[in-house]
Amino acid sequence: MRQRHRPWADDFLRDNTGLIIPEAEEKKGRWKEVFGNNNPIHLEIGTGKGQFIAGMAEKNPDVNFIGIELAKSIIVMAGSKVKEAGLDNVLLLHVDAADLQGLFAENEISAIYLNFSDPWPKKRHAKRRLTFPTFLEQYEHILQPGGEITLKTDNQGLFEYSLVSFSEFGLKLQDVHLDLHSIEDPENVMTEYEEKFSAKGQPIYRCRAVFA
Ligand code: SAM
């Protein structure tokens, strides 16, 4: 996602520490306490400008959502969206997803969403893909038993790689779609990238992978 300089980003981060949580690792194992309820927590990695997480949170008020986004100029866009919508079941973390186990305790998360993750097409960059086995190890640790990963992408290469990676790791594949928008799915919440690529007529791939 293209990053723009947003001069108001630092002010926004400073003024909204209840939404974009600083020093998030201190909250490890206590996220339900931070939300102030016992609802399940769903995690989106690479939240972008926040359309998906805001839409999901609105549709599912009994679920808490945490969005992780690396880019400062982008996470503040997500923050503004969530704030404007007045959602109290969303928190955002301005961190790299590389150390999820430093952020979440074992079994603390119920579901993970990977939406239009960077495909890293070069073989030598494979370990940066969010479905590389080192990431799957972390997901397995933080997800509760039976927890699932939902992957959506426009990128055929990343999709094929991920199906193999999930299977080799022992995850059970469910609902594999090669053209998600050819079916009616009232539950589907579109991301910014999903809107952009489907408007160009590109198929959207989706699957769910479940830890047995
Ligand atoms: N999910 C959004 C969507 O579907 O519209 C954004 C997709 S964009 C291609 C990928 C996003 O993931 C970017 O905003 C990028 O900054 C973020 N990202 C990539 N690697 C990340 C990482 N290791 N940790 C956190 N965010 C990451």
CSV table of C-alpha atoms and ligand atoms in Angstrom, one decimal:
chain,number,residue,atom,x,y,z
A,1,MET,CA,0.0,0.0,0.0
A,2,ARG,CA,1.4,3.4,-0.9
A,3,GLN,CA,2.6,5.4,2.0
A,4,ARG,CA,2.1,9.1,2.1
A,5,HIS,CA,3.6,11.6,4.5
A,6,ARG,CA,0.8,12.6,6.9
A,7,PRO,CA,2.0,15.4,9.1
A,8,TRP,CA,-0.8,14.8,11.5
A,9,ALA,CA,0.1,11.2,12.1
A,10,ASP,CA,2.3,11.8,15.2
A,11,ASP,CA,-0.3,14.0,16.8
A,12,PHE,CA,-3.0,11.4,16.1
A,13,LEU,CA,-0.9,8.6,17.7
A,14,ARG,CA,-0.2,10.8,20.7
A,15,ASP,CA,-3.8,11.8,21.2
A,16,ASN,CA,-5.4,8.3,20.7
A,17,THR,CA,-3.4,6.0,22.8
A,18,GLY,CA,-6.7,4.3,23.9
A,19,LEU,CA,-7.2,3.2,20.3
A,20,ILE,CA,-3.7,2.8,18.8
A,21,ILE,CA,-2.0,1.1,21.8
A,22,PRO,CA,1.6,2.0,22.5
A,23,GLU,CA,3.9,-0.5,24.2
A,24,ALA,CA,1.4,-3.2,23.3
A,25,GLU,CA,3.7,-6.0,24.5
A,26,GLU,CA,2.8,-4.9,28.1
A,27,LYS,CA,-0.8,-6.0,27.4
A,28,LYS,CA,0.2,-9.6,26.5
A,29,GLY,CA,-2.2,-12.0,28.2
A,30,ARG,CA,-4.5,-9.1,29.3
A,31,TRP,CA,-6.2,-8.1,26.1
A,32,LYS,CA,-9.7,-9.0,27.4
A,33,GLU,CA,-9.1,-6.8,30.4
A,34,VAL,CA,-8.1,-4.0,28.0
A,35,PHE,CA,-11.4,-4.4,26.1
A,36,GLY,CA,-13.2,-4.7,29.4
A,37,ASN,CA,-15.2,-7.8,28.5
A,38,ASN,CA,-14.8,-11.5,27.8
A,39,ASN,CA,-15.6,-11.5,24.1
A,40,PRO,CA,-13.4,-13.5,21.7
A,41,ILE,CA,-10.6,-11.6,20.0
A,42,HIS,CA,-10.0,-11.7,16.3
A,43,LEU,CA,-6.7,-10.4,14.8
A,44,GLU,CA,-6.2,-8.8,11.4
A,45,ILE,CA,-2.6,-8.6,10.2
A,46,GLY,CA,-1.8,-5.8,7.8
A,47,THR,CA,-4.9,-3.8,8.5
A,48,GLY,CA,-4.2,-1.1,5.9
A,49,LYS,CA,-6.6,1.8,6.0
A,50,GLY,CA,-9.1,-0.1,8.2
A,51,GLN,CA,-12.2,-0.7,6.0
A,52,PHE,CA,-12.3,-4.4,6.8
A,53,ILE,CA,-11.8,-4.2,10.5
A,54,ALA,CA,-14.3,-1.3,10.9
A,55,GLY,CA,-16.9,-3.2,8.8
A,56,MET,CA,-16.4,-6.5,10.7
A,57,ALA,CA,-16.5,-4.7,14.1
A,58,GLU,CA,-19.7,-3.0,13.1
A,59,LYS,CA,-21.3,-6.3,12.0
A,60,ASN,CA,-20.0,-8.3,15.0
A,61,PRO,CA,-20.4,-6.2,18.2
A,62,ASP,CA,-19.8,-9.3,20.3
A,63,VAL,CA,-16.4,-9.8,18.9
A,64,ASN,CA,-13.3,-7.8,19.8
A,65,PHE,CA,-10.9,-6.9,16.9
A,66,ILE,CA,-7.2,-6.1,17.0
A,67,GLY,CA,-5.6,-4.8,13.8
A,68,ILE,CA,-1.8,-4.8,13.3
A,69,GLU,CA,-0.3,-2.4,10.8
A,70,LEU,CA,3.4,-1.6,10.2
A,71,ALA,CA,3.1,1.7,8.4
A,72,LYS,CA,2.4,4.8,10.6
A,73,SER,CA,0.9,6.9,7.8
A,74,ILE,CA,-1.6,4.0,7.1
A,75,ILE,CA,-2.5,3.0,10.6
A,76,VAL,CA,-3.6,6.5,11.4
A,77,MET,CA,-6.1,6.3,8.5
A,78,ALA,CA,-7.5,3.1,10.1
A,79,GLY,CA,-7.6,4.9,13.4
A,80,SER,CA,-9.6,7.8,12.0
A,81,LYS,CA,-12.0,5.4,10.4
A,82,VAL,CA,-12.6,3.4,13.6
A,83,LYS,CA,-12.9,6.6,15.7
A,84,GLU,CA,-15.4,8.2,13.3
A,85,ALA,CA,-17.5,5.1,13.4
A,86,GLY,CA,-17.5,5.2,17.2
A,87,LEU,CA,-16.5,1.5,17.5
A,88,ASP,CA,-15.4,0.4,21.0
A,89,ASN,CA,-14.6,-3.2,20.0
A,90,VAL,CA,-11.5,-2.3,17.9
A,91,LEU,CA,-7.9,-1.7,19.0
A,92,LEU,CA,-5.0,-1.1,16.7
A,93,LEU,CA,-1.3,-1.8,17.1
A,94,HIS,CA,1.4,0.0,15.2
A,95,VAL,CA,3.9,-2.9,15.1
A,96,ASP,CA,5.5,-5.5,12.9
A,97,ALA,CA,3.8,-8.9,12.9
A,98,ALA,CA,7.1,-10.6,13.2
A,99,ASP,CA,6.8,-11.1,17.0
A,100,LEU,CA,3.2,-12.1,17.7
A,101,GLN,CA,4.2,-14.2,20.6
A,102,GLY,CA,5.6,-11.1,22.3
A,103,LEU,CA,2.2,-9.5,22.0
A,104,PHE,CA,-0.3,-12.3,22.7
A,105,ALA,CA,-0.3,-15.2,25.1
A,106,GLU,CA,-1.0,-18.8,24.2
A,107,ASN,CA,-4.6,-19.3,23.1
A,108,GLU,CA,-5.5,-15.6,23.5
A,109,ILE,CA,-6.8,-15.2,19.9
A,110,SER,CA,-9.8,-16.9,18.3
A,111,ALA,CA,-9.3,-16.1,14.6
A,112,ILE,CA,-6.8,-14.5,12.3
A,113,TYR,CA,-7.4,-12.6,9.0
A,114,LEU,CA,-4.8,-12.1,6.3
A,115,ASN,CA,-6.2,-9.7,3.7
A,116,PHE,CA,-4.3,-9.0,0.6
A,117,SER,CA,-1.0,-9.6,2.3
A,118,ASP,CA,2.2,-8.5,0.4
A,119,PRO,CA,2.9,-11.4,-1.9
A,120,TRP,CA,6.7,-11.3,-1.8
A,121,PRO,CA,7.0,-13.1,-5.2
A,122,LYS,CA,10.8,-13.6,-5.2
A,123,LYS,CA,11.8,-17.0,-3.8
A,124,ARG,CA,14.5,-15.4,-1.7
A,125,HIS,CA,11.8,-13.3,0.1
A,126,ALA,CA,9.5,-16.3,0.8
A,127,LYS,CA,10.2,-16.1,4.6
A,128,ARG,CA,8.5,-12.7,4.6
A,129,ARG,CA,5.2,-14.1,3.4
A,130,LEU,CA,2.6,-14.1,6.2
A,131,THR,CA,1.9,-17.8,5.4
A,132,PHE,CA,5.5,-18.9,5.7
A,133,PRO,CA,5.9,-21.7,8.3
A,134,THR,CA,7.6,-19.4,10.9
A,135,PHE,CA,4.4,-17.3,10.9
A,136,LEU,CA,2.2,-20.4,11.0
A,137,GLU,CA,4.1,-21.5,14.2
A,138,GLN,CA,3.3,-18.2,15.8
A,139,TYR,CA,-0.4,-18.3,14.7
A,140,GLU,CA,-0.7,-21.9,16.2
A,141,HIS,CA,0.7,-20.6,19.5
A,142,ILE,CA,-1.6,-17.6,19.9
A,143,LEU,CA,-4.7,-19.2,18.5
A,144,GLN,CA,-7.0,-21.2,20.7
A,145,PRO,CA,-7.5,-24.8,19.7
A,146,GLY,CA,-9.7,-25.0,16.6
A,147,GLY,CA,-8.8,-21.4,15.8
A,148,GLU,CA,-8.8,-20.5,12.1
A,149,ILE,CA,-7.0,-18.3,9.6
A,150,THR,CA,-8.9,-16.7,6.8
A,151,LEU,CA,-6.8,-15.6,3.8
A,152,LYS,CA,-8.1,-13.4,1.0
A,153,THR,CA,-5.9,-12.3,-1.9
A,154,ASP,CA,-6.0,-11.3,-5.6
A,155,ASN,CA,-2.5,-12.9,-6.0
A,156,GLN,CA,-2.6,-16.4,-7.5
A,157,GLY,CA,1.0,-17.1,-6.6
A,158,LEU,CA,0.6,-16.2,-2.9
A,159,PHE,CA,-2.7,-18.2,-2.8
A,160,GLU,CA,-1.1,-21.3,-4.2
A,161,TYR,CA,1.9,-21.0,-2.0
A,162,SER,CA,-0.3,-20.5,1.1
A,163,LEU,CA,-2.5,-23.5,0.3
A,164,VAL,CA,0.6,-25.7,0.2
A,165,SER,CA,2.1,-24.1,3.2
A,166,PHE,CA,-1.1,-24.6,5.3
A,167,SER,CA,-1.4,-28.2,4.1
A,168,GLU,CA,2.2,-29.1,4.9
A,169,PHE,CA,1.8,-27.6,8.3
A,170,GLY,CA,-1.2,-29.9,9.0
A,171,LEU,CA,-3.9,-27.2,8.8
A,172,LYS,CA,-7.3,-28.3,7.4
A,173,LEU,CA,-8.4,-26.3,4.4
A,174,GLN,CA,-12.1,-25.2,4.2
A,175,ASP,CA,-14.1,-23.0,1.8
A,176,VAL,CA,-11.5,-22.7,-0.9
A,177,HIS,CA,-12.8,-20.1,-3.4
A,178,LEU,CA,-11.1,-19.3,-6.7
A,179,ASP,CA,-13.5,-16.5,-7.5
A,180,LEU,CA,-15.1,-15.3,-4.3
A,181,HIS,CA,-17.3,-12.6,-5.9
A,182,SER,CA,-19.0,-15.2,-8.2
A,183,ILE,CA,-21.1,-16.3,-5.1
A,184,GLU,CA,-23.4,-14.3,-2.9
A,185,ASP,CA,-21.8,-14.0,0.5
A,186,PRO,CA,-23.6,-11.5,2.7
A,187,GLU,CA,-21.0,-12.1,5.4
A,188,ASN,CA,-18.1,-10.9,3.2
A,189,VAL,CA,-16.7,-7.5,4.2
A,190,MET,CA,-14.6,-6.0,1.5
A,191,THR,CA,-11.2,-4.5,2.1
A,192,GLU,CA,-9.8,-1.5,0.2
A,193,TYR,CA,-7.6,-3.8,-2.0
A,194,GLU,CA,-10.5,-6.2,-2.6
A,195,GLU,CA,-12.7,-3.3,-3.9
A,196,LYS,CA,-9.9,-2.1,-6.1
A,197,PHE,CA,-9.0,-5.5,-7.7
A,198,SER,CA,-12.5,-6.7,-8.1
A,199,ALA,CA,-13.5,-3.4,-9.8
A,200,LYS,CA,-10.8,-4.3,-12.4
A,201,GLY,CA,-12.5,-7.7,-12.9
A,202,GLN,CA,-9.8,-9.7,-11.2
A,203,PRO,CA,-10.9,-12.8,-9.3
A,204,ILE,CA,-10.5,-12.8,-5.5
A,205,TYR,CA,-9.2,-16.0,-3.8
A,206,ARG,CA,-10.2,-17.0,-0.3
A,207,CYS,CA,-9.7,-19.9,2.0
A,208,ARG,CA,-10.0,-20.8,5.6
A,209,ALA,CA,-7.4,-22.9,7.3
A,210,VAL,CA,-8.1,-24.5,10.6
A,211,PHE,CA,-5.7,-25.9,13.2
A,212,ALA,CA,-6.9,-29.4,13.9
B,1,SAM,N1,-5.4,-5.4,4.2
B,1,SAM,C1,-5.5,-4.2,3.5
B,1,SAM,C2,-6.4,-4.4,2.3
B,1,SAM,O1,-6.8,-5.5,2.0
B,1,SAM,O2,-6.9,-3.4,1.7
B,1,SAM,C3,-4.1,-3.7,3.0
B,1,SAM,C4,-3.4,-4.6,2.1
B,1,SAM,S1,-1.7,-4.0,1.8
B,1,SAM,C5,-1.3,-4.8,0.3
B,1,SAM,C6,-0.7,-4.8,3.0
B,1,SAM,C7,-0.6,-4.1,4.3
B,1,SAM,O3,0.0,-4.9,5.2
B,1,SAM,C8,0.2,-2.8,4.2
B,1,SAM,O4,-0.6,-1.7,4.8
B,1,SAM,C9,1.5,-3.1,5.0
B,1,SAM,O5,2.0,-1.9,5.6
B,1,SAM,C10,1.0,-4.1,6.0
B,1,SAM,N2,2.0,-5.1,6.4
B,1,SAM,C11,2.9,-5.7,5.6
B,1,SAM,N3,3.7,-6.5,6.3
B,1,SAM,C12,3.4,-6.3,7.6
B,1,SAM,C13,3.9,-6.8,8.9
B,1,SAM,N4,4.9,-7.7,8.9
B,1,SAM,N5,3.3,-6.4,10.0
B,1,SAM,C14,2.3,-5.5,10.0
B,1,SAM,N6,1.8,-5.0,8.8
B,1,SAM,C15,2.3,-5.4,7.7
